[in-house]
Short mmCIF file of C-alpha atoms in Angstrom, two decimals:
data_model
loop_
_atom_site.label_atom_id
_atom_site.label_comp_id
_atom_site.label_asym_id
_atom_site.label_seq_id
_atom_site.Cartn_x
_atom_site.Cartn_y
_atom_site.Cartn_z
CA MET L 1 -2.28 23.92 53.90
CA THR L 2 -3.12 27.14 55.76
CA ASP L 3 -2.98 30.44 53.85
CA LYS L 4 0.28 32.31 54.19
CA PRO L 5 0.60 36.08 54.75
CA VAL L 6 1.50 38.36 51.87
CA SER L 7 5.26 38.58 51.55
CA THR L 8 7.52 41.30 50.19
CA ALA L 9 10.13 38.70 49.23
CA PRO L 10 11.15 38.23 45.56
CA GLU L 11 8.58 36.67 43.26
CA HIS L 12 10.38 33.33 43.01
CA THR L 13 9.59 32.51 46.64
CA ALA L 14 5.95 32.05 45.71
CA ASN L 15 6.93 29.34 43.28
CA GLU L 16 9.21 27.77 45.85
CA SER L 17 6.36 27.79 48.37
CA HIS L 18 4.09 26.07 45.86
CA GLN L 19 6.77 23.45 45.18
CA THR L 20 7.22 22.86 48.90
CA GLN L 21 3.49 22.40 49.30
CA ALA L 22 3.40 19.89 46.43
CA ALA L 23 6.41 18.10 47.86
CA GLU L 24 4.48 17.50 51.08
CA GLN L 25 1.96 15.29 49.31
CA PHE L 26 2.41 11.54 49.05
CA ALA L 27 0.66 8.65 47.34
CA ALA L 28 0.54 4.89 47.78
CA LEU L 29 -0.87 2.40 45.29
CA ASP L 30 -1.62 -1.21 46.25
CA LEU L 31 -1.97 -3.59 43.30
CA GLY L 32 -3.96 -6.31 45.04
CA SER L 33 -5.37 -9.57 43.77
CA ASN L 34 -8.95 -8.33 44.03
CA SER L 35 -8.69 -4.55 43.75
CA PHE L 36 -6.19 -1.78 43.10
CA HIS L 37 -6.24 0.81 45.91
CA LEU L 38 -4.84 4.33 45.59
CA ILE L 39 -4.53 6.78 48.46
CA THR L 40 -3.05 10.28 48.42
CA ALA L 41 -2.44 12.53 51.40
CA ARG L 42 -0.82 15.79 52.38
CA VAL L 43 1.17 16.69 55.46
CA VAL L 44 -0.61 19.10 57.81
CA ASP L 45 1.09 20.05 61.08
CA GLY L 46 3.28 16.98 60.84
CA ALA L 47 0.38 14.57 60.31
CA LEU L 48 -0.97 12.96 57.15
CA GLN L 49 -4.36 14.16 55.96
CA PRO L 50 -5.94 11.88 53.31
CA LEU L 51 -6.98 13.66 50.12
CA LEU L 52 -8.14 10.83 47.88
CA LYS L 53 -9.05 7.17 48.24
CA LEU L 54 -9.71 5.33 45.00
CA LYS L 55 -10.66 1.66 44.67
CA GLN L 56 -10.57 -0.11 41.30
CA PRO L 57 -12.03 -3.65 41.33
CA VAL L 58 -9.97 -5.75 38.90
CA GLN L 59 -10.10 -9.32 40.28
CA LEU L 60 -6.64 -9.93 38.86
CA GLY L 61 -6.34 -13.17 40.80
CA ALA L 62 -9.53 -14.52 39.23
CA GLY L 63 -7.78 -14.46 35.88
CA MET L 64 -5.00 -16.85 36.90
CA ASP L 65 -5.23 -20.40 35.53
CA ASP L 66 -3.93 -23.73 36.86
CA LYS L 67 -0.49 -22.93 35.43
CA GLN L 68 -0.38 -19.67 37.40
CA SER L 69 -0.69 -17.63 34.21
CA LEU L 70 -2.75 -14.44 34.09
CA SER L 71 -5.31 -14.25 31.30
CA GLN L 72 -5.17 -11.42 28.80
CA GLN L 73 -8.61 -10.29 30.00
CA ALA L 74 -7.43 -10.04 33.61
CA MET L 75 -4.32 -8.13 32.61
CA GLN L 76 -6.40 -5.75 30.52
CA ARG L 77 -8.60 -5.02 33.54
CA GLY L 78 -5.45 -4.19 35.45
CA PHE L 79 -4.11 -1.93 32.70
CA GLU L 80 -7.38 -0.01 32.51
CA ALA L 81 -7.29 0.55 36.27
CA LEU L 82 -3.67 1.71 36.05
CA HIS L 83 -4.58 4.29 33.40
CA ILE L 84 -7.08 5.81 35.85
CA CYS L 85 -4.54 5.76 38.68
CA ALA L 86 -1.90 7.36 36.44
CA GLN L 87 -4.27 10.26 35.74
CA ARG L 88 -4.80 10.82 39.47
CA LEU L 89 -1.05 10.77 40.10
CA GLN L 90 -0.11 13.42 37.56
CA GLY L 91 2.26 15.94 39.13
CA PHE L 92 3.65 13.60 41.78
CA ALA L 93 7.43 13.24 41.77
CA PRO L 94 8.87 9.69 41.92
CA GLU L 95 10.01 10.11 45.52
CA GLN L 96 6.44 11.01 46.54
CA VAL L 97 4.89 7.76 45.27
CA ARG L 98 5.29 4.11 46.19
CA VAL L 99 3.57 1.33 44.28
CA VAL L 100 3.49 -2.21 45.66
CA ALA L 101 2.18 -5.44 44.16
CA THR L 102 1.11 -8.43 46.23
CA HIS L 103 0.14 -12.10 46.00
CA THR L 104 -1.07 -12.49 42.41
CA LEU L 105 1.91 -10.69 40.89
CA ARG L 106 4.21 -12.61 43.23
CA LYS L 107 2.86 -15.91 41.93
CA ALA L 108 1.92 -15.27 38.29
CA SER L 109 4.20 -17.02 35.81
CA ASN L 110 3.70 -14.14 33.40
CA GLY L 111 3.85 -11.47 36.08
CA ARG L 112 6.92 -9.89 34.45
CA GLU L 113 4.93 -9.40 31.25
CA PHE L 114 2.22 -7.57 33.18
CA LEU L 115 4.75 -5.42 35.03
CA GLN L 116 6.62 -4.48 31.85
CA ARG L 117 3.41 -3.28 30.23
CA ALA L 118 2.35 -1.56 33.45
CA ALA L 119 5.62 0.39 33.43
CA THR L 120 4.57 2.04 30.16
CA ILE L 121 1.35 3.23 31.79
CA LEU L 122 2.49 4.20 35.28
CA PRO L 123 5.66 6.33 35.50
CA TYR L 124 6.62 4.97 38.91
CA PRO L 125 8.48 1.76 39.83
CA ILE L 126 6.26 -1.14 40.88
CA GLU L 127 7.69 -3.18 43.75
CA VAL L 128 6.61 -6.79 44.14
CA ILE L 129 6.77 -7.31 47.91
CA SER L 130 6.97 -10.55 49.87
CA GLY L 131 4.11 -11.89 51.96
CA HIS L 132 5.97 -11.03 55.15
CA GLU L 133 6.61 -7.49 53.97
CA GLU L 134 2.96 -7.16 53.01
CA ALA L 135 1.95 -8.29 56.50
CA ARG L 136 4.36 -5.87 58.17
CA LEU L 137 3.06 -2.93 56.13
CA ILE L 138 -0.55 -3.86 56.89
CA TYR L 139 0.30 -3.74 60.58
CA GLN L 140 1.95 -0.34 60.15
CA GLY L 141 -1.23 0.96 58.54
CA VAL L 142 -3.22 -0.14 61.57
CA ALA L 143 -0.63 0.93 64.14
CA GLN L 144 -0.49 4.47 62.79
CA THR L 145 -4.26 4.88 63.04
CA VAL L 146 -5.10 3.00 66.26
CA ALA L 147 -4.09 4.54 69.58
CA GLY L 148 -2.42 2.63 72.39
CA GLN L 149 0.44 0.24 73.00
CA ALA L 150 -1.64 -2.85 73.77
CA THR L 151 -0.75 -6.14 72.09
CA ARG L 152 -3.08 -6.68 69.14
CA MET L 153 -3.78 -9.29 66.51
CA VAL L 154 -4.38 -7.96 62.98
CA ILE L 155 -6.04 -10.07 60.27
CA ASP L 156 -6.23 -9.07 56.62
CA ILE L 157 -8.02 -11.26 54.07
CA GLY L 158 -6.93 -10.26 50.59
CA GLY L 159 -7.73 -11.65 47.19
CA GLY L 160 -4.85 -14.12 47.05
CA SER L 161 -3.46 -14.31 50.56
CA THR L 162 -4.34 -13.74 54.19
CA GLU L 163 -1.98 -11.98 56.58
CA LEU L 164 -1.90 -12.49 60.36
CA ILE L 165 0.17 -10.16 62.49
CA VAL L 166 0.70 -9.70 66.22
CA GLY L 167 2.29 -6.53 67.53
CA ASP L 168 2.29 -3.85 70.17
CA GLY L 169 2.42 -0.15 69.47
CA SER L 170 4.16 0.35 66.14
CA GLN L 171 6.22 -2.85 66.36
CA ALA L 172 5.10 -6.03 64.61
CA ARG L 173 6.31 -9.01 66.67
CA PHE L 174 4.96 -11.83 64.51
CA VAL L 175 4.03 -11.76 60.82
CA ALA L 176 2.67 -14.51 58.60
CA SER L 177 1.22 -14.67 55.12
CA ARG L 178 -0.82 -17.69 54.05
CA SER L 179 -1.84 -18.61 50.50
CA MET L 180 -5.57 -18.30 50.99
CA GLY L 181 -7.60 -15.38 49.73
CA CYS L 182 -11.19 -14.64 48.83
CA VAL L 183 -10.43 -14.77 45.09
CA SER L 184 -8.21 -17.86 45.11
CA PHE L 185 -10.60 -19.75 47.42
CA THR L 186 -13.54 -18.75 45.24
CA GLU L 187 -11.79 -20.29 42.24
CA GLN L 188 -10.96 -23.40 44.25
CA PHE L 189 -14.24 -24.03 46.08
CA PHE L 190 -16.99 -21.81 44.64
CA ALA L 191 -15.97 -21.48 41.00
CA ASN L 192 -19.46 -21.57 39.45
CA GLY L 193 -21.04 -19.47 42.19
CA LYS L 194 -22.79 -22.39 43.87
CA ILE L 195 -22.67 -22.30 47.68
CA SER L 196 -23.33 -25.67 49.31
CA LYS L 197 -22.70 -27.11 52.76
CA LYS L 198 -20.13 -29.52 51.33
CA ARG L 199 -18.22 -26.82 49.47
CA PHE L 200 -18.27 -24.48 52.44
CA HIS L 201 -16.98 -27.22 54.74
CA LYS L 202 -14.11 -28.00 52.36
CA ALA L 203 -13.16 -24.32 52.22
CA VAL L 204 -13.18 -23.98 56.02
CA VAL L 205 -11.07 -27.12 56.47
CA ALA L 206 -8.56 -25.96 53.85
CA ALA L 207 -8.23 -22.59 55.58
CA GLN L 208 -7.82 -24.22 59.00
CA ARG L 209 -4.97 -26.30 57.57
CA GLU L 210 -3.26 -23.07 56.51
CA VAL L 211 -3.61 -21.55 59.98
CA GLU L 212 -2.83 -24.62 62.10
CA PRO L 213 0.99 -24.56 61.59
CA LEU L 214 1.06 -21.05 63.07
CA LEU L 215 -0.62 -21.94 66.36
CA SER L 216 2.49 -22.86 68.34
CA GLN L 217 4.03 -19.47 67.56
CA LEU L 218 0.84 -17.46 67.97
CA ASN L 219 0.12 -19.02 71.35
CA ARG L 220 3.21 -17.29 72.72
CA TYR L 221 1.44 -13.94 72.47
CA ASP L 222 -1.32 -12.63 74.67
CA TRP L 223 -3.21 -10.13 72.54
CA THR L 224 -6.00 -8.06 74.03
CA THR L 225 -7.72 -6.94 70.82
CA VAL L 226 -8.29 -8.42 67.37
CA ILE L 227 -8.55 -6.06 64.40
CA GLY L 228 -9.65 -6.99 60.89
CA THR L 229 -8.79 -5.05 57.73
CA SER L 230 -9.61 -5.36 54.02
CA GLY L 231 -12.83 -5.19 52.02
CA THR L 232 -13.80 -8.76 52.85
CA ILE L 233 -13.85 -8.20 56.60
CA LYS L 234 -15.48 -4.78 56.32
CA THR L 235 -18.23 -6.25 54.15
CA ILE L 236 -18.82 -9.12 56.57
CA ALA L 237 -18.99 -6.66 59.48
CA ALA L 238 -21.53 -4.52 57.63
CA VAL L 239 -23.75 -7.51 56.78
CA VAL L 240 -23.82 -9.05 60.26
CA LYS L 241 -24.60 -5.68 61.83
CA ASP L 242 -27.35 -4.86 59.34
CA CYS L 243 -28.94 -8.27 59.86
CA GLY L 244 -28.90 -7.85 63.63
CA TRP L 245 -26.47 -10.71 64.25
CA SER L 246 -23.98 -8.33 65.88
CA GLU L 247 -24.26 -4.92 67.48
CA GLY L 248 -20.91 -3.99 65.98
CA GLY L 249 -17.81 -5.85 64.87
CA ILE L 250 -17.80 -9.57 64.13
CA THR L 251 -18.48 -12.32 66.67
CA HIS L 252 -18.12 -16.06 66.21
CA ALA L 253 -21.89 -16.43 66.54
CA SER L 254 -22.50 -13.80 63.86
CA LEU L 255 -20.19 -15.65 61.47
CA LEU L 256 -22.21 -18.82 61.95
CA GLU L 257 -25.38 -16.85 61.21
CA LEU L 258 -23.77 -15.46 58.06
CA GLN L 259 -22.68 -18.94 57.01
CA GLN L 260 -26.25 -20.19 57.35
CA TRP L 261 -27.58 -17.25 55.33
CA LEU L 262 -25.06 -17.90 52.55
CA LEU L 263 -26.08 -21.56 52.43
CA THR L 264 -29.75 -20.58 52.31
CA GLN L 265 -29.13 -18.22 49.39
CA GLY L 266 -27.26 -21.02 47.65
CA HIS L 267 -25.58 -18.99 44.91
CA ALA L 268 -23.39 -15.91 44.63
CA ASP L 269 -25.89 -14.24 42.31
CA ALA L 270 -28.48 -14.36 45.10
CA LEU L 271 -26.32 -12.37 47.54
CA THR L 272 -28.06 -9.08 46.82
CA HIS L 273 -27.76 -7.59 50.29
CA LYS L 274 -27.33 -3.80 50.32
CA ALA L 275 -24.01 -4.08 52.18
CA ILE L 276 -22.51 -6.39 49.54
CA ALA L 277 -21.15 -4.58 46.48
CA PRO L 278 -21.90 -6.39 43.20
CA GLU L 279 -18.21 -7.11 42.56
CA ARG L 280 -17.92 -8.73 46.02
CA GLN L 281 -20.85 -11.15 45.70
CA SER L 282 -18.75 -13.84 44.01
CA VAL L 283 -16.07 -13.85 46.75
CA MET L 284 -18.33 -13.49 49.79
CA ALA L 285 -18.60 -17.20 50.63
CA ALA L 286 -14.85 -17.73 50.37
CA GLY L 287 -14.14 -14.73 52.59
CA CYS L 288 -16.60 -15.93 55.22
CA ALA L 289 -15.11 -19.45 55.17
CA ILE L 290 -11.57 -18.14 55.67
CA LEU L 291 -12.56 -15.86 58.53
CA LEU L 292 -14.60 -18.59 60.21
CA ALA L 293 -11.60 -20.93 59.99
CA ILE L 294 -9.38 -18.32 61.65
CA PHE L 295 -11.94 -17.81 64.42
CA ASN L 296 -12.11 -21.58 64.93
CA GLU L 297 -8.36 -22.17 65.02
CA LEU L 298 -7.47 -19.17 67.17
CA GLU L 299 -10.58 -19.54 69.36
CA LEU L 300 -11.56 -15.93 68.76
CA ASP L 301 -14.74 -14.42 70.16
CA TYR L 302 -14.72 -10.96 68.64
CA LEU L 303 -13.05 -8.89 65.92
CA SER L 304 -13.43 -5.18 65.20
CA GLU L 305 -13.08 -3.97 61.63
CA HIS L 306 -10.75 -1.12 60.69
CA ASP L 307 -10.35 1.00 57.56
CA ALA L 308 -6.54 1.21 57.44
CA ALA L 309 -4.64 -1.52 55.61
CA LEU L 310 -1.65 -2.07 53.33
CA ARG L 311 -1.92 1.18 51.38
CA GLU L 312 -1.96 3.25 54.59
CA GLY L 313 1.09 1.39 55.88
CA VAL L 314 2.95 2.11 52.64
CA LEU L 315 1.89 5.76 52.76
CA TYR L 316 2.91 6.40 56.37
CA GLU L 317 6.27 4.71 55.89
CA LEU L 318 6.97 6.64 52.69
CA ALA L 319 6.17 9.95 54.37
CA ALA L 320 8.32 9.12 57.40
CA GLN L 321 11.24 8.20 55.16
CA GLN L 322 11.03 11.34 53.04
CA LEU L 323 10.25 13.88 55.78
CA GLN L 324 12.04 12.46 58.82
CA GLY L 325 14.74 10.27 57.28
CA ASP L 326 13.22 7.33 59.15
CA ASP L 327 14.04 4.38 56.89
CA VAL L 328 12.87 1.03 58.24
CA ARG L 329 15.50 -0.65 56.07
CA GLN L 330 18.27 0.99 58.09
CA ARG L 331 16.71 -0.32 61.29
CA THR L 332 16.63 -3.77 59.68
CA ILE L 333 20.34 -3.57 58.83
CA ASP L 334 21.16 -2.41 62.37
CA ALA L 335 19.19 -5.30 63.86
CA ILE L 336 20.95 -7.90 61.70
CA ALA L 337 24.37 -6.44 62.50
CA LYS L 338 23.58 -6.68 66.20
CA ARG L 339 22.07 -10.16 65.97
CA TYR L 340 25.09 -11.62 64.17
CA GLN L 341 27.66 -9.62 66.16
CA VAL L 342 29.21 -7.92 63.14
CA ASP L 343 32.74 -6.55 63.64
CA GLU L 344 31.69 -2.90 63.51
CA ASN L 345 35.27 -1.63 63.22
CA GLN L 346 35.94 -3.66 60.09
CA ALA L 347 32.52 -2.82 58.69
CA ALA L 348 33.31 0.88 59.19
CA ARG L 349 36.69 0.56 57.47
CA VAL L 350 35.10 -1.08 54.43
CA ALA L 351 32.29 1.49 54.46
CA ILE L 352 34.76 4.40 54.48
CA SER L 353 36.65 2.96 51.51
CA ALA L 354 33.40 2.20 49.69
CA ASP L 355 32.25 5.78 50.31
CA LYS L 356 35.44 7.20 48.79
CA LEU L 357 35.20 4.92 45.76
CA PHE L 358 31.51 5.65 45.29
CA HIS L 359 31.86 9.42 45.31
CA GLY L 360 34.82 9.19 42.96
CA CYS L 361 32.77 7.44 40.31
CA GLN L 362 29.16 8.37 41.16
CA HIS L 363 28.56 10.67 38.20
CA ALA L 364 30.63 8.83 35.59
CA TRP L 365 28.95 5.56 36.52
CA ALA L 366 25.40 6.97 36.74
CA LEU L 367 24.94 6.13 40.42
CA GLU L 368 22.98 9.26 41.38
CA ARG L 369 19.86 7.47 42.64
CA PRO L 370 19.89 7.33 46.48
CA ILE L 371 19.21 3.58 46.44
CA TRP L 372 22.66 2.87 44.95
CA TYR L 373 24.51 4.47 47.84
CA ALA L 374 22.14 2.88 50.33
CA LEU L 375 22.67 -0.63 48.92
CA LEU L 376 26.44 -0.15 48.92
CA SER L 377 26.45 1.11 52.52
CA TRP L 378 24.30 -1.79 53.69
CA ALA L 379 26.50 -4.29 51.86
CA ALA L 380 29.59 -2.82 53.53
CA ARG L 381 27.95 -3.00 56.95
CA LEU L 382 26.92 -6.65 56.56
CA HIS L 383 29.61 -8.05 54.27
CA GLU L 384 30.94 -10.24 57.09
CA VAL L 385 27.64 -11.22 58.68
CA GLY L 386 28.39 -14.82 57.65
CA LEU L 387 31.36 -15.00 60.03
CA HIS L 388 28.73 -16.02 62.57
CA ILE L 389 28.58 -19.34 60.71
CA ASN L 390 32.18 -19.90 59.60
CA SER L 391 35.17 -17.84 58.45
CA SER L 392 35.69 -20.20 55.54
CA GLY L 393 33.43 -19.10 52.70
CA LYS L 394 32.17 -16.20 54.79
CA HIS L 395 31.02 -14.30 51.69
CA LYS L 396 28.79 -17.22 50.72
CA HIS L 397 27.41 -17.55 54.23
CA SER L 398 26.78 -13.80 54.38
CA ALA L 399 24.92 -13.86 51.08
CA TYR L 400 22.83 -16.83 52.16
CA ILE L 401 21.73 -15.07 55.34
CA LEU L 402 20.76 -11.92 53.46
CA ALA L 403 18.98 -13.81 50.68
CA HIS L 404 16.83 -15.85 53.04
CA ALA L 405 16.30 -13.57 56.04
CA ASP L 406 13.11 -11.61 56.58
CA LEU L 407 14.25 -8.05 55.79
CA PRO L 408 11.51 -5.57 56.74
CA GLY L 409 11.38 -2.59 54.38
CA PHE L 410 13.15 -4.30 51.49
CA ASN L 411 11.39 -5.32 48.31
CA ARG L 412 12.42 -8.60 46.69
CA GLU L 413 14.73 -7.04 44.12
CA GLN L 414 16.55 -4.92 46.70
CA GLN L 415 17.10 -7.99 48.85
CA ASP L 416 18.37 -10.02 45.88
CA ILE L 417 20.80 -7.26 44.88
CA LEU L 418 22.09 -6.84 48.43
CA ALA L 419 22.72 -10.57 48.75
CA ALA L 420 24.44 -10.70 45.34
CA ILE L 421 26.76 -7.78 46.09
CA VAL L 422 27.83 -9.43 49.33
CA ARG L 423 28.21 -12.81 47.60
CA LEU L 424 30.57 -11.33 44.98
CA GLN L 425 32.69 -9.25 47.39
CA ARG L 426 35.75 -11.51 47.04
CA LYS L 427 37.23 -14.55 45.34
CA LYS L 428 36.30 -15.49 41.78
CA LEU L 429 33.79 -13.14 40.21
CA GLN L 430 30.82 -14.85 38.57
CA PRO L 431 28.70 -12.31 36.66
CA SER L 432 25.98 -14.93 36.21
CA ALA L 433 25.34 -14.74 39.97
CA LEU L 434 23.85 -11.27 39.57
CA PRO L 435 20.04 -11.28 39.71
CA LYS L 436 17.86 -10.27 36.80
CA THR L 437 15.96 -7.26 38.07
CA ARG L 438 13.29 -5.07 36.57
CA LEU L 439 13.65 -1.93 38.67
CA TYR L 440 17.43 -1.68 38.86
CA PRO L 441 19.69 -1.68 35.74
CA LEU L 442 22.26 -4.46 35.66
CA ARG L 443 25.12 -2.14 34.73
CA GLN L 444 24.75 -0.11 37.92
CA VAL L 445 24.58 -3.28 40.01
CA GLN L 446 27.80 -4.49 38.37
CA ARG L 447 29.46 -1.21 39.30
CA LEU L 448 28.41 -1.60 42.93
CA VAL L 449 30.01 -5.05 42.89
CA ALA L 450 33.26 -3.52 41.62
CA ILE L 451 33.20 -0.91 44.39
CA ILE L 452 32.53 -3.36 47.23
CA ARG L 453 35.22 -5.75 45.95
CA LEU L 454 37.82 -3.00 45.99
CA ALA L 455 36.68 -1.70 49.38
CA VAL L 456 37.03 -5.19 50.86
CA LEU L 457 40.36 -5.80 49.10
CA VAL L 458 42.10 -2.69 50.45
CA ASN L 459 40.99 -3.52 54.00
CA GLN L 460 42.08 -7.14 54.15
CA ASP L 461 44.72 -6.33 56.77
CA ARG L 462 41.96 -4.94 59.03
CA GLN L 463 43.98 -1.80 59.73
CA SER L 464 42.74 1.78 59.72
CA ASP L 465 45.44 3.28 57.52
CA PRO L 466 44.00 4.64 54.24
CA VAL L 467 45.05 2.96 51.02
CA ILE L 468 43.25 5.00 48.35
CA ALA L 469 44.15 8.69 48.00
CA LYS L 470 42.09 9.60 44.93
CA VAL L 471 39.56 7.98 42.61
CA HIS L 472 38.81 8.78 38.98
CA ALA L 473 36.27 6.99 36.84
CA GLU L 474 35.09 7.03 33.27
CA GLN L 475 32.33 4.97 31.74
CA ASP L 476 34.13 1.63 31.72
CA ASN L 477 37.26 2.19 33.77
CA LEU L 478 38.33 3.07 37.27
CA THR L 479 41.68 4.60 38.26
CA LEU L 480 42.97 4.52 41.82
CA GLN L 481 45.66 6.80 43.21
CA LEU L 482 47.23 4.88 46.09
CA THR L 483 48.63 6.59 49.17
CA PRO L 484 52.44 7.04 48.96
CA ASP L 485 53.21 4.47 51.64
CA ARG L 486 51.22 1.76 49.80
CA GLN L 487 52.45 2.35 46.26
CA GLN L 488 55.33 -0.09 46.74
CA ASP L 489 53.31 -2.67 48.66
CA MET L 490 53.99 -5.82 46.65
CA VAL L 491 51.15 -7.81 48.22
CA LEU L 492 48.68 -5.05 47.39
CA GLN L 493 50.05 -4.82 43.86
CA ALA L 494 49.54 -8.55 43.37
CA ASP L 495 46.00 -8.33 44.72
CA LEU L 496 45.18 -5.45 42.38
CA LEU L 497 46.58 -7.35 39.40
CA ASN L 498 44.30 -10.26 40.21
CA GLU L 499 41.36 -7.92 40.74
CA ARG L 500 41.97 -6.34 37.34
CA GLN L 501 41.35 -9.75 35.78
CA GLN L 502 38.18 -10.25 37.81
CA LEU L 503 36.68 -6.84 37.02
CA ALA L 504 37.40 -7.36 33.33
CA LYS L 505 34.56 -9.91 33.47
CA LEU L 506 32.28 -6.93 34.10
CA ASN L 507 33.90 -4.93 31.28
CA ILE L 508 35.51 -2.62 33.83
CA GLU L 509 39.18 -1.74 33.42
CA LEU L 510 41.01 -1.23 36.70
CA LEU L 511 44.07 1.06 36.74
CA TRP L 512 46.18 2.37 39.61
CA ALA L 513 49.26 4.38 40.34
#
């Protein structure tokens, strides 16, 4: 930040200025299959200025066995890296940091064990994101650092998965995540380090099979540039340039030259080129095979490497959300509401009732975190999205859509909670339908269910007249003061009696007067 002039204001403004300065710093941590990447940045004149980039090679994916279980050694490597990251993040408030985990922690059968231990090291929630969300965020990292609105293809080869994205400007139009990465393919095809023509061919064919199902969709787009991100692609670009096979970037011909060089070397231990870091030698052949397969299938001629990737996408989106109130999740909700032609009047009625209920019990029910109000608002907006399918069982249809749709900006647990709240908005309440989540306490989720059920119940007649005058809550009960004209409504009274029985399943006592 620039120096500020001496002020004659009270002394406390200096502290406030320091706090404001600290609040304008953000951090993103990517827990990848091959490496953990940390980036911090500050806001200068409305733009992000990177302060720190830290890479911790952990090869977490290399420690996963045939049963998809992480070894204790691999987890320990991850914990040691997290300790270092935690030290670098000291002083950052929770809202200034976002931590995301990708392919290996999506797939690991004991991933929850790792995440529970990680939570004792890192004082920030760790979000396990879907492959599609990973791809979208990778594209955002590129889009924020590459000028122009031209249609572009972005390719990111990670340790456990490869993401392919097509977009223009800041909008990703097509995203895909395939289960092929430099670590997983190394384990599958080059486990003992040996690089042979037969093994390389098998790896290329396997990668082409992963890409082939995407061709019909990808062929709809006419991209003008191809951009590659991740350490694998940057290393390949550095090698082919240093060897004189390319003047810059990666060409199909240079990949074939690299393939031949790898085969000549014959073993990962022999890949002692100055552009190949020691920890990347073992995964070099797999990375080359995957990229060559993509070039073959998509008939690419040239790719330019780029530094920005997932962590930058996470960082830019976090900063935009905190500083500008630009939440991609809200845009996702708006898009779904439009796509499924939601009855906006009814959604607004339910949202108004939910808002009144929420603020009447927010403190007593420990719902202060912004995510609780956001989830409730989104559930109210989309609680009837399933009407697009059928009015019968609309709550089930709505939940199905939300559980299985691609929801940009949402992590898996947020999506599961949103779908569950909508699923339990009416009819018989089944507490077992609530998801088991790590980041969000079950009791608060149960309370959101109670609120949405009551908001839907009091708006069944689809009229705009208010029903609830006041709300009072204590830890395990909720008292409604009905408007005078509804206190003698026998249908409403019967509905509330039934709802009292349903909410009792959540250990919530419903009272009204």
